[in-house]
PDB file of C-alpha atoms in Angstrom:
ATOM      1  CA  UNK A   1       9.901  11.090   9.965  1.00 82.00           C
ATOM      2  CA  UNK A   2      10.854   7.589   8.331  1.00 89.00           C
ATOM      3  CA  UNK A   3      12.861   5.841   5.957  1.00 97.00           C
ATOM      4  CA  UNK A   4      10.994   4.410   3.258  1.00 98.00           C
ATOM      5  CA  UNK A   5      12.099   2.007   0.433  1.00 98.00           C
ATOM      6  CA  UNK A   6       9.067   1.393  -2.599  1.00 98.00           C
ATOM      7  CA  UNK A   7       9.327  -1.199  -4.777  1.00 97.00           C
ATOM      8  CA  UNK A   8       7.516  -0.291  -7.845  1.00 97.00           C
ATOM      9  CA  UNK A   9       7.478   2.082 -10.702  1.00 97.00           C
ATOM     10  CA  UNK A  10       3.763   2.503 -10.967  1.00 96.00           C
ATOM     11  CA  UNK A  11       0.842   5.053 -10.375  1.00 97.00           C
ATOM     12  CA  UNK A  12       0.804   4.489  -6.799  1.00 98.00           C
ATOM     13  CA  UNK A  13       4.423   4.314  -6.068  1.00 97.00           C
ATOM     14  CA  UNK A  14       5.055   7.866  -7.605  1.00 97.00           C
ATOM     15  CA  UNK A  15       1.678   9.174  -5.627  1.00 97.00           C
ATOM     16  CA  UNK A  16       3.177   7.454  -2.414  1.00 98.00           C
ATOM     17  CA  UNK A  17       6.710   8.915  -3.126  1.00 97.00           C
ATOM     18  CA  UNK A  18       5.400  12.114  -3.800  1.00 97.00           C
ATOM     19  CA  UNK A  19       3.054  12.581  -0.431  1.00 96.00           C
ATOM     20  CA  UNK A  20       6.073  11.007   1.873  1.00 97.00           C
ATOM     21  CA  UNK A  21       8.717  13.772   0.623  1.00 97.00           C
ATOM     22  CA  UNK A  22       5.817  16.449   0.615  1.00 95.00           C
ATOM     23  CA  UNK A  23       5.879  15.145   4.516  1.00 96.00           C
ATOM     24  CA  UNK A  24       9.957  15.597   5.122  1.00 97.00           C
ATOM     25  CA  UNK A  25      10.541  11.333   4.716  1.00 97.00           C
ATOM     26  CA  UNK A  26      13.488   9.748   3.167  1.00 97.00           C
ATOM     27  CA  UNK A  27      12.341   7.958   0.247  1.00 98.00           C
ATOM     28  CA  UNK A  28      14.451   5.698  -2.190  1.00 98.00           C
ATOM     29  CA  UNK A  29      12.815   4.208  -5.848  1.00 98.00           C
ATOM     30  CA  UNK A  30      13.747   0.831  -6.494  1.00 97.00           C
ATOM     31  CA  UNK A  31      12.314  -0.943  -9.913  1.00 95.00           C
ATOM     32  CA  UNK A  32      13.610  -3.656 -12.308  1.00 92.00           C
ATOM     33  CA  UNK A  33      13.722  -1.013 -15.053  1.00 95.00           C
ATOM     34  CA  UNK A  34      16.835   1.238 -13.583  1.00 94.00           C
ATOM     35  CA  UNK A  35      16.525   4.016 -16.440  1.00 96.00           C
ATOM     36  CA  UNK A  36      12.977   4.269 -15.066  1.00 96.00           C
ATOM     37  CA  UNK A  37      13.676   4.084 -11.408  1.00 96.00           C
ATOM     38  CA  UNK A  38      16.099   7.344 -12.212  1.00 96.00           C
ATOM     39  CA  UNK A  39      13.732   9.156 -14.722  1.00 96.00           C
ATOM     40  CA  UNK A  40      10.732   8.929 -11.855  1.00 96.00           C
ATOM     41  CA  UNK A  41      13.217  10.041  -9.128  1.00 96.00           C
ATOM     42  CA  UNK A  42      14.399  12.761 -10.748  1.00 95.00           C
ATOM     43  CA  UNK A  43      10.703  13.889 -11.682  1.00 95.00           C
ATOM     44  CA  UNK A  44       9.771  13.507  -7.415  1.00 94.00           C
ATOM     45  CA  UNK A  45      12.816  15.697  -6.788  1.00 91.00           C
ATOM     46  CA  UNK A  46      15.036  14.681  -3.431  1.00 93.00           C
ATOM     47  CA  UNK A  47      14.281  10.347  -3.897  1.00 97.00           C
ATOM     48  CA  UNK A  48      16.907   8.210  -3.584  1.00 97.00           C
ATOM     49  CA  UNK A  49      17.306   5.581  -6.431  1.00 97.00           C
ATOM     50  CA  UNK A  50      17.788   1.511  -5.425  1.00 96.00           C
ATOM     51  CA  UNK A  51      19.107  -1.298  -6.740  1.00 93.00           C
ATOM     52  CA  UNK A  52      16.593  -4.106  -7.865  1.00 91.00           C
ATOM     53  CA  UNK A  53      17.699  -6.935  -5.418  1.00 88.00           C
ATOM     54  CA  UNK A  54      19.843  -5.005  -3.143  1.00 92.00           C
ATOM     55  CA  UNK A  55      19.049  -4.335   0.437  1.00 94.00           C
ATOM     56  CA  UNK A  56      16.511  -1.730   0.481  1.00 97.00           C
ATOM     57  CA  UNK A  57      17.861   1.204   2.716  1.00 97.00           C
ATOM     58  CA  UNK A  58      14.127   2.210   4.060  1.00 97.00           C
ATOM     59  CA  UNK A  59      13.093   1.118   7.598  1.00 97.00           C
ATOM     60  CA  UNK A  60       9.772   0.532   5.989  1.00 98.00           C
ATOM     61  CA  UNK A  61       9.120  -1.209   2.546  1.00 98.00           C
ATOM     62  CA  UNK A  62       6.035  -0.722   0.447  1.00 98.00           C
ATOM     63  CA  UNK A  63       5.521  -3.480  -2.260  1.00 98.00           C
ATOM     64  CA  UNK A  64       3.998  -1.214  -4.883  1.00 97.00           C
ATOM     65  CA  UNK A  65       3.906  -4.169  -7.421  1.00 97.00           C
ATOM     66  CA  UNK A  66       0.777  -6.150  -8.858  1.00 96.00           C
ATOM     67  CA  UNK A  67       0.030  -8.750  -6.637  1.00 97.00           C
ATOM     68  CA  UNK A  68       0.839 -11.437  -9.086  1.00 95.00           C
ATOM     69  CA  UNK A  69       5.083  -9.835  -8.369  1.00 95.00           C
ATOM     70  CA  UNK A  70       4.548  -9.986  -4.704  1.00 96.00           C
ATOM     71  CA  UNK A  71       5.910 -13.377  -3.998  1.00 92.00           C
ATOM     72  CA  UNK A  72       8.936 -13.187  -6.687  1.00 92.00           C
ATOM     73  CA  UNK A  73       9.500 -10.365  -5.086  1.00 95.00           C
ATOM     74  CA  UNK A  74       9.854 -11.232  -1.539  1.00 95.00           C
ATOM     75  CA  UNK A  75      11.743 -14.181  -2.532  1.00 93.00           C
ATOM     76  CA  UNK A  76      14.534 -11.933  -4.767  1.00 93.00           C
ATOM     77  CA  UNK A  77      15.106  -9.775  -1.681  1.00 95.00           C
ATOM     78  CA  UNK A  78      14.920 -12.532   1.018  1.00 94.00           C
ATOM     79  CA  UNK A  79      16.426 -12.086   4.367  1.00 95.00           C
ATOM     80  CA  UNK A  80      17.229  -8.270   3.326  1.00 95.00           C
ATOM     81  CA  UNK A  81      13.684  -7.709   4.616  1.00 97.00           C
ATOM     82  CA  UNK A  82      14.282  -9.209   8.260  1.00 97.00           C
ATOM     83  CA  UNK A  83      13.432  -7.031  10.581  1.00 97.00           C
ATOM     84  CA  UNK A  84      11.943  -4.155   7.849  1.00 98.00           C
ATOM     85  CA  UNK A  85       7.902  -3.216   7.880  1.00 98.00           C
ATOM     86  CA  UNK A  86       6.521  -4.646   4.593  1.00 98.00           C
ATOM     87  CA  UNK A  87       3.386  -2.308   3.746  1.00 98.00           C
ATOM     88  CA  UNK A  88       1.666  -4.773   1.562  1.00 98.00           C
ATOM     89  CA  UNK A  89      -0.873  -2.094  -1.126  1.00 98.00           C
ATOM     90  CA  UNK A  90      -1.851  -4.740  -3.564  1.00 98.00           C
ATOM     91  CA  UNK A  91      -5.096  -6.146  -3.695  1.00 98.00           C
ATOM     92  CA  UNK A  92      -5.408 -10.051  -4.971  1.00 97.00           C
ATOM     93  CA  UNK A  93      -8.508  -9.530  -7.374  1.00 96.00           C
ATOM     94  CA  UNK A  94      -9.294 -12.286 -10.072  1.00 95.00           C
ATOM     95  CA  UNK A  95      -9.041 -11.013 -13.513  1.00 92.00           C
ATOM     96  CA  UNK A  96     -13.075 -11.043 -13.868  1.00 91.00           C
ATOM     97  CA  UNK A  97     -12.842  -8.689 -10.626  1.00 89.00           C
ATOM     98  CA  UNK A  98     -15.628 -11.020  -8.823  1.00 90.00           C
ATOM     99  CA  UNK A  99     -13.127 -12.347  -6.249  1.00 93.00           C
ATOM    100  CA  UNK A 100      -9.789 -13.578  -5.492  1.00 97.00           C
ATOM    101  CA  UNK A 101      -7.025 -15.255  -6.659  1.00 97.00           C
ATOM    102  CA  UNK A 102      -5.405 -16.169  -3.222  1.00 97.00           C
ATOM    103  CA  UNK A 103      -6.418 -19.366  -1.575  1.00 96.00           C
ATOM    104  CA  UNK A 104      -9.981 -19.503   0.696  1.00 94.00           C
ATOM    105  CA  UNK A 105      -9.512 -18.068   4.129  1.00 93.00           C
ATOM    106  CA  UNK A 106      -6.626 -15.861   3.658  1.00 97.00           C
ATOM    107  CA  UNK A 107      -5.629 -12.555   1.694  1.00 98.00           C
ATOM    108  CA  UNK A 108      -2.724 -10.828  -0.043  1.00 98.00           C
ATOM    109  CA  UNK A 109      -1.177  -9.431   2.988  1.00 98.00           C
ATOM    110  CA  UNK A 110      -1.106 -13.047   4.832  1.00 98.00           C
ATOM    111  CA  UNK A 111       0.373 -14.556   2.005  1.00 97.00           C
ATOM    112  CA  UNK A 112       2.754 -12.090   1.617  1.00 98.00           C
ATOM    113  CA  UNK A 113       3.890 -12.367   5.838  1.00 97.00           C
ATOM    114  CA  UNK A 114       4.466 -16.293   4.961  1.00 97.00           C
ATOM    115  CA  UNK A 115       7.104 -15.445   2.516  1.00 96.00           C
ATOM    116  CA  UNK A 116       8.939 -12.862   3.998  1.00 97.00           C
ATOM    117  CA  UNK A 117      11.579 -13.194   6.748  1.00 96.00           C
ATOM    118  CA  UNK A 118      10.054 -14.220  10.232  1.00 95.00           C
ATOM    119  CA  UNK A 119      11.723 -11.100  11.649  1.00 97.00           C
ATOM    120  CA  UNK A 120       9.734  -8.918   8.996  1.00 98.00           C
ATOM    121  CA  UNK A 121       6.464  -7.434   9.999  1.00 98.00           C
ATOM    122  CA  UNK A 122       3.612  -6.696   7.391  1.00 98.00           C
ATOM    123  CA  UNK A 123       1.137  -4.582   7.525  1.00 98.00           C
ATOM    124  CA  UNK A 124      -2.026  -4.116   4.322  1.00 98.00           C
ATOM    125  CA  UNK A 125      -2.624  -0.490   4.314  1.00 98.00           C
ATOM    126  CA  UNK A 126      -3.206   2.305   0.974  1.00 98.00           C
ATOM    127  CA  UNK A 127      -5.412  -0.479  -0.707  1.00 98.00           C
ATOM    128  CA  UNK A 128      -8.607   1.269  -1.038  1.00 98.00           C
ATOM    129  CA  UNK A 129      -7.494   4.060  -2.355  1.00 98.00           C
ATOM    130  CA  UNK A 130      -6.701   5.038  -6.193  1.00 97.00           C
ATOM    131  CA  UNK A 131      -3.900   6.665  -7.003  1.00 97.00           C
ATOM    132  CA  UNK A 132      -4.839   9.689  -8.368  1.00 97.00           C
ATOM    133  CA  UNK A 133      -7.296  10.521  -5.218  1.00 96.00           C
ATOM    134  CA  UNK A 134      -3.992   9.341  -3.344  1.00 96.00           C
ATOM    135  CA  UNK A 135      -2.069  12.157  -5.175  1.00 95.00           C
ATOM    136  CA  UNK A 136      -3.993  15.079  -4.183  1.00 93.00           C
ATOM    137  CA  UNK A 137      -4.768  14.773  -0.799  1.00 87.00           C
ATOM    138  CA  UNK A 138      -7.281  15.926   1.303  1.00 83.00           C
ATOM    139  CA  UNK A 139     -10.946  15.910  -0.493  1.00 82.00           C
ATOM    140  CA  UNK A 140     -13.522  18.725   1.022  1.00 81.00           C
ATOM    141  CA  UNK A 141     -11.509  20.014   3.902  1.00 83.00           C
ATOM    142  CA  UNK A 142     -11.233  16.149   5.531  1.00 88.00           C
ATOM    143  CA  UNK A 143      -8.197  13.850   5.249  1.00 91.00           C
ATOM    144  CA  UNK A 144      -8.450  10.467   3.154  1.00 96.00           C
ATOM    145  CA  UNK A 145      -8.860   7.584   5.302  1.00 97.00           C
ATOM    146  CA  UNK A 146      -5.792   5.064   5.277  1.00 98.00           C
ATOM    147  CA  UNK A 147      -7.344   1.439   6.497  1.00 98.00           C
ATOM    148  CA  UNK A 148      -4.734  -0.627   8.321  1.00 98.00           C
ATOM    149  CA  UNK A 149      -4.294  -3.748   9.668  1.00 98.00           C
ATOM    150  CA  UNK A 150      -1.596  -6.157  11.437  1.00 98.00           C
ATOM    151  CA  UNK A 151      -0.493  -8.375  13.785  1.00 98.00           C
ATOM    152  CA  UNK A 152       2.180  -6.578  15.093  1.00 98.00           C
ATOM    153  CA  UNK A 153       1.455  -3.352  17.004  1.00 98.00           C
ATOM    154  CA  UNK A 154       4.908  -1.567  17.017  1.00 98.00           C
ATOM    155  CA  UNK A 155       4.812  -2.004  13.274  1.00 98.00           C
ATOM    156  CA  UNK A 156       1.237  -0.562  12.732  1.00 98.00           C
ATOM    157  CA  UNK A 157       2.236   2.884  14.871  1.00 98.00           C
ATOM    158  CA  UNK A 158       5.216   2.975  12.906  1.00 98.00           C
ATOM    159  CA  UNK A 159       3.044   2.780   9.763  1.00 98.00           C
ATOM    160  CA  UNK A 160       0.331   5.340  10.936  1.00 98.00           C
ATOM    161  CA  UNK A 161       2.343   7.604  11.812  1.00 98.00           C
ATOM    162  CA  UNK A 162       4.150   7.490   8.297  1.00 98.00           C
ATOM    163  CA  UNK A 163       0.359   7.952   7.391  1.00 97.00           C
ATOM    164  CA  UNK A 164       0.088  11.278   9.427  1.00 97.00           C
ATOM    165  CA  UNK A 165       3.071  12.389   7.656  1.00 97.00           C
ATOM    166  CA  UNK A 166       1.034  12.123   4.585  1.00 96.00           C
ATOM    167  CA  UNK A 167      -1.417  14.539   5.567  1.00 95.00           C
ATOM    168  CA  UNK A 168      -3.557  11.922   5.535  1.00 97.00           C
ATOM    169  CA  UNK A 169      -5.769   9.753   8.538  1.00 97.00           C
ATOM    170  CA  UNK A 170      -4.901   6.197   9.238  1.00 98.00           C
ATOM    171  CA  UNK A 171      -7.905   4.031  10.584  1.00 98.00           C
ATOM    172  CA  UNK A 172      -6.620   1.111  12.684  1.00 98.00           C
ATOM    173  CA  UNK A 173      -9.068  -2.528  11.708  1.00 98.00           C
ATOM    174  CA  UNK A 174      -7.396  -4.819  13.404  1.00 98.00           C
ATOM    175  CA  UNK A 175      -5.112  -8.388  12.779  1.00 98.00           C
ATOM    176  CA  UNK A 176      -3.283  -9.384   9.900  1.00 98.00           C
ATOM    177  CA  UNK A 177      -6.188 -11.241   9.171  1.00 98.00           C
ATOM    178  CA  UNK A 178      -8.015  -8.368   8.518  1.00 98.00           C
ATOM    179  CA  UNK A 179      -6.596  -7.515   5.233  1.00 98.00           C
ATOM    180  CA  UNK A 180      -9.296  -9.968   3.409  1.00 98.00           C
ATOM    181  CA  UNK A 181     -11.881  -7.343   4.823  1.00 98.00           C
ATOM    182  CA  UNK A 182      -9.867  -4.313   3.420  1.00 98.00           C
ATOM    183  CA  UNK A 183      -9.025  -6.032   0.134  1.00 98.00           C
ATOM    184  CA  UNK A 184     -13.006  -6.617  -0.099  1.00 97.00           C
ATOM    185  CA  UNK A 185     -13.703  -2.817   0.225  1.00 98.00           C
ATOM    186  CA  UNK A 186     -11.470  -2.516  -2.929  1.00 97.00           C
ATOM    187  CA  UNK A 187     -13.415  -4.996  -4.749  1.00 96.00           C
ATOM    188  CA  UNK A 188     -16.167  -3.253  -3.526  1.00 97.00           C
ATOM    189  CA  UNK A 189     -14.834  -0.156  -5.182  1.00 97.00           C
ATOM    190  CA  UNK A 190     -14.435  -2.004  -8.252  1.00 96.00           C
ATOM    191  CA  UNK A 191     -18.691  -3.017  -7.971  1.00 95.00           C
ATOM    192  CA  UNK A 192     -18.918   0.826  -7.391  1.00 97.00           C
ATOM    193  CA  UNK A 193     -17.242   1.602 -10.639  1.00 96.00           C
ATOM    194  CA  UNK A 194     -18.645  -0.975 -12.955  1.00 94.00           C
ATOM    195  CA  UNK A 195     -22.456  -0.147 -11.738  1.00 96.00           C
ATOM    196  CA  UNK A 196     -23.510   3.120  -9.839  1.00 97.00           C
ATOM    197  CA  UNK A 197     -20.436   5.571  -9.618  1.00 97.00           C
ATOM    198  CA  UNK A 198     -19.504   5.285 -13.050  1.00 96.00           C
ATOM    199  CA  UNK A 199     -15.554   6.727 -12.556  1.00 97.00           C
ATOM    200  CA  UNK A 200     -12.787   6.756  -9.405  1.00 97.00           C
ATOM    201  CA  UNK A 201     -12.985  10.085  -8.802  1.00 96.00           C
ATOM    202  CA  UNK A 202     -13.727   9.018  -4.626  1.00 95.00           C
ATOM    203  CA  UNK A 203     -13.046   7.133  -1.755  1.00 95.00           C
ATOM    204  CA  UNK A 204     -14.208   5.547   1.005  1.00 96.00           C
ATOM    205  CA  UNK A 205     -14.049   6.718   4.658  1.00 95.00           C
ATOM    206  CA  UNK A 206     -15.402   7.314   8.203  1.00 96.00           C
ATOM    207  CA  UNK A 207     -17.472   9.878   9.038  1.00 93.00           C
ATOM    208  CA  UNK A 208     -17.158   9.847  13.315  1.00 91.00           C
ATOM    209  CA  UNK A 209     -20.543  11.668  14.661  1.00 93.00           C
ATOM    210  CA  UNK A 210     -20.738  13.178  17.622  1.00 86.00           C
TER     211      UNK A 210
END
């Protein structure tokens, strides 16, 4: 099982934290808001609760913060991430959801690996899926598909198999360089909201035939 530190007081932080103690993981809560960090630890039952700024304790490190926080946030905790796996979840959509804020060529996750400690290792994974179809699981008898990519390999076995702890199926893509691909599928989602599917009730996954 693994360590893991989230950064983030949202949706997708408490479905995360809930999944990896459901699947015997450490988990700790760290958030600016400390009254909040406590109040949504003590709702999981068994998370640990961080200090904003502080080394996180978790061999792994989700950034469960808006994109916009990433790179304040990487900054703030600085060489305390050396050596840690940075799960990047965010996704870098424009505010008129019809592309992206970060520069031409590159994504969320790559950004994110130029900030953080050269000894850090990130990997984009959990974001194409919604929280709430995070929160309960398997859909139909079949696992939810967890899209992954990075550059380092230790790093993304490390990460799926914190996946598998889930309950849930990670779905190696690839590089680093990947993540523009996987943050397209979530603006892809977003197309699928605004004009056919009408609510995020779903997700997106592989169906392997035989």
């Amino acid at each position: 099982m693994s360590s893991i530190s989230i950064i983030g007081l949202g949706n997708m932080a408490g479905a995360l934290a809930d999944r990896a103690l459901a699947g015997g993981n450490a988990v700790e809560i760290i958030g600016r808001d400390p009254a909040k960090a406590k109040e949504l630890a003590a709702a999981l039952g068994g998370a640990t609760v961080g200090t904003a700024g502080a080394a996180p304790t978790g061999d792994i490190v989700v950034l469960a913060v808006p994109y916009a926080s990433t790179a304040a946030v990487v900054s703030e905790y600085g060489d305390a991430l050396d050596g840690k796996v940075i799960i990047d979840i965010t996704n870098p959509v424009s505010p008129d959801f019809q592309g992206f804020v970060t520069p031409d060529g590159s994504s969320g996750a790559q950004e994110i690996a130029k900030a953080a400690p050269a000894g850090a290792h990130v990997v984009k994974a959990f974001n194409t899926l919604f929280s709430h179809v995070l929160a309960a699981g398997p859909a139909e008898g079949r696992p939810l598909d967890v899209f992954i990519a990075g550059d380092d390999a230790q790093a993304k076995a490390r990460v799926s198999a914190f996946i598998e702890s889930l309950g849930l199926r990670p779905l190696d893509t690839g590089q680093l360089a990947m993540a523009r691909t996987l943050e397209n599928v979530a603006l892809l989602e977003l197309g699928l909201v605004a004009h056919s599917v009408k609510h995020t009730n779903f997700f997106l996954g592989v169906s392997i035939l035989g």
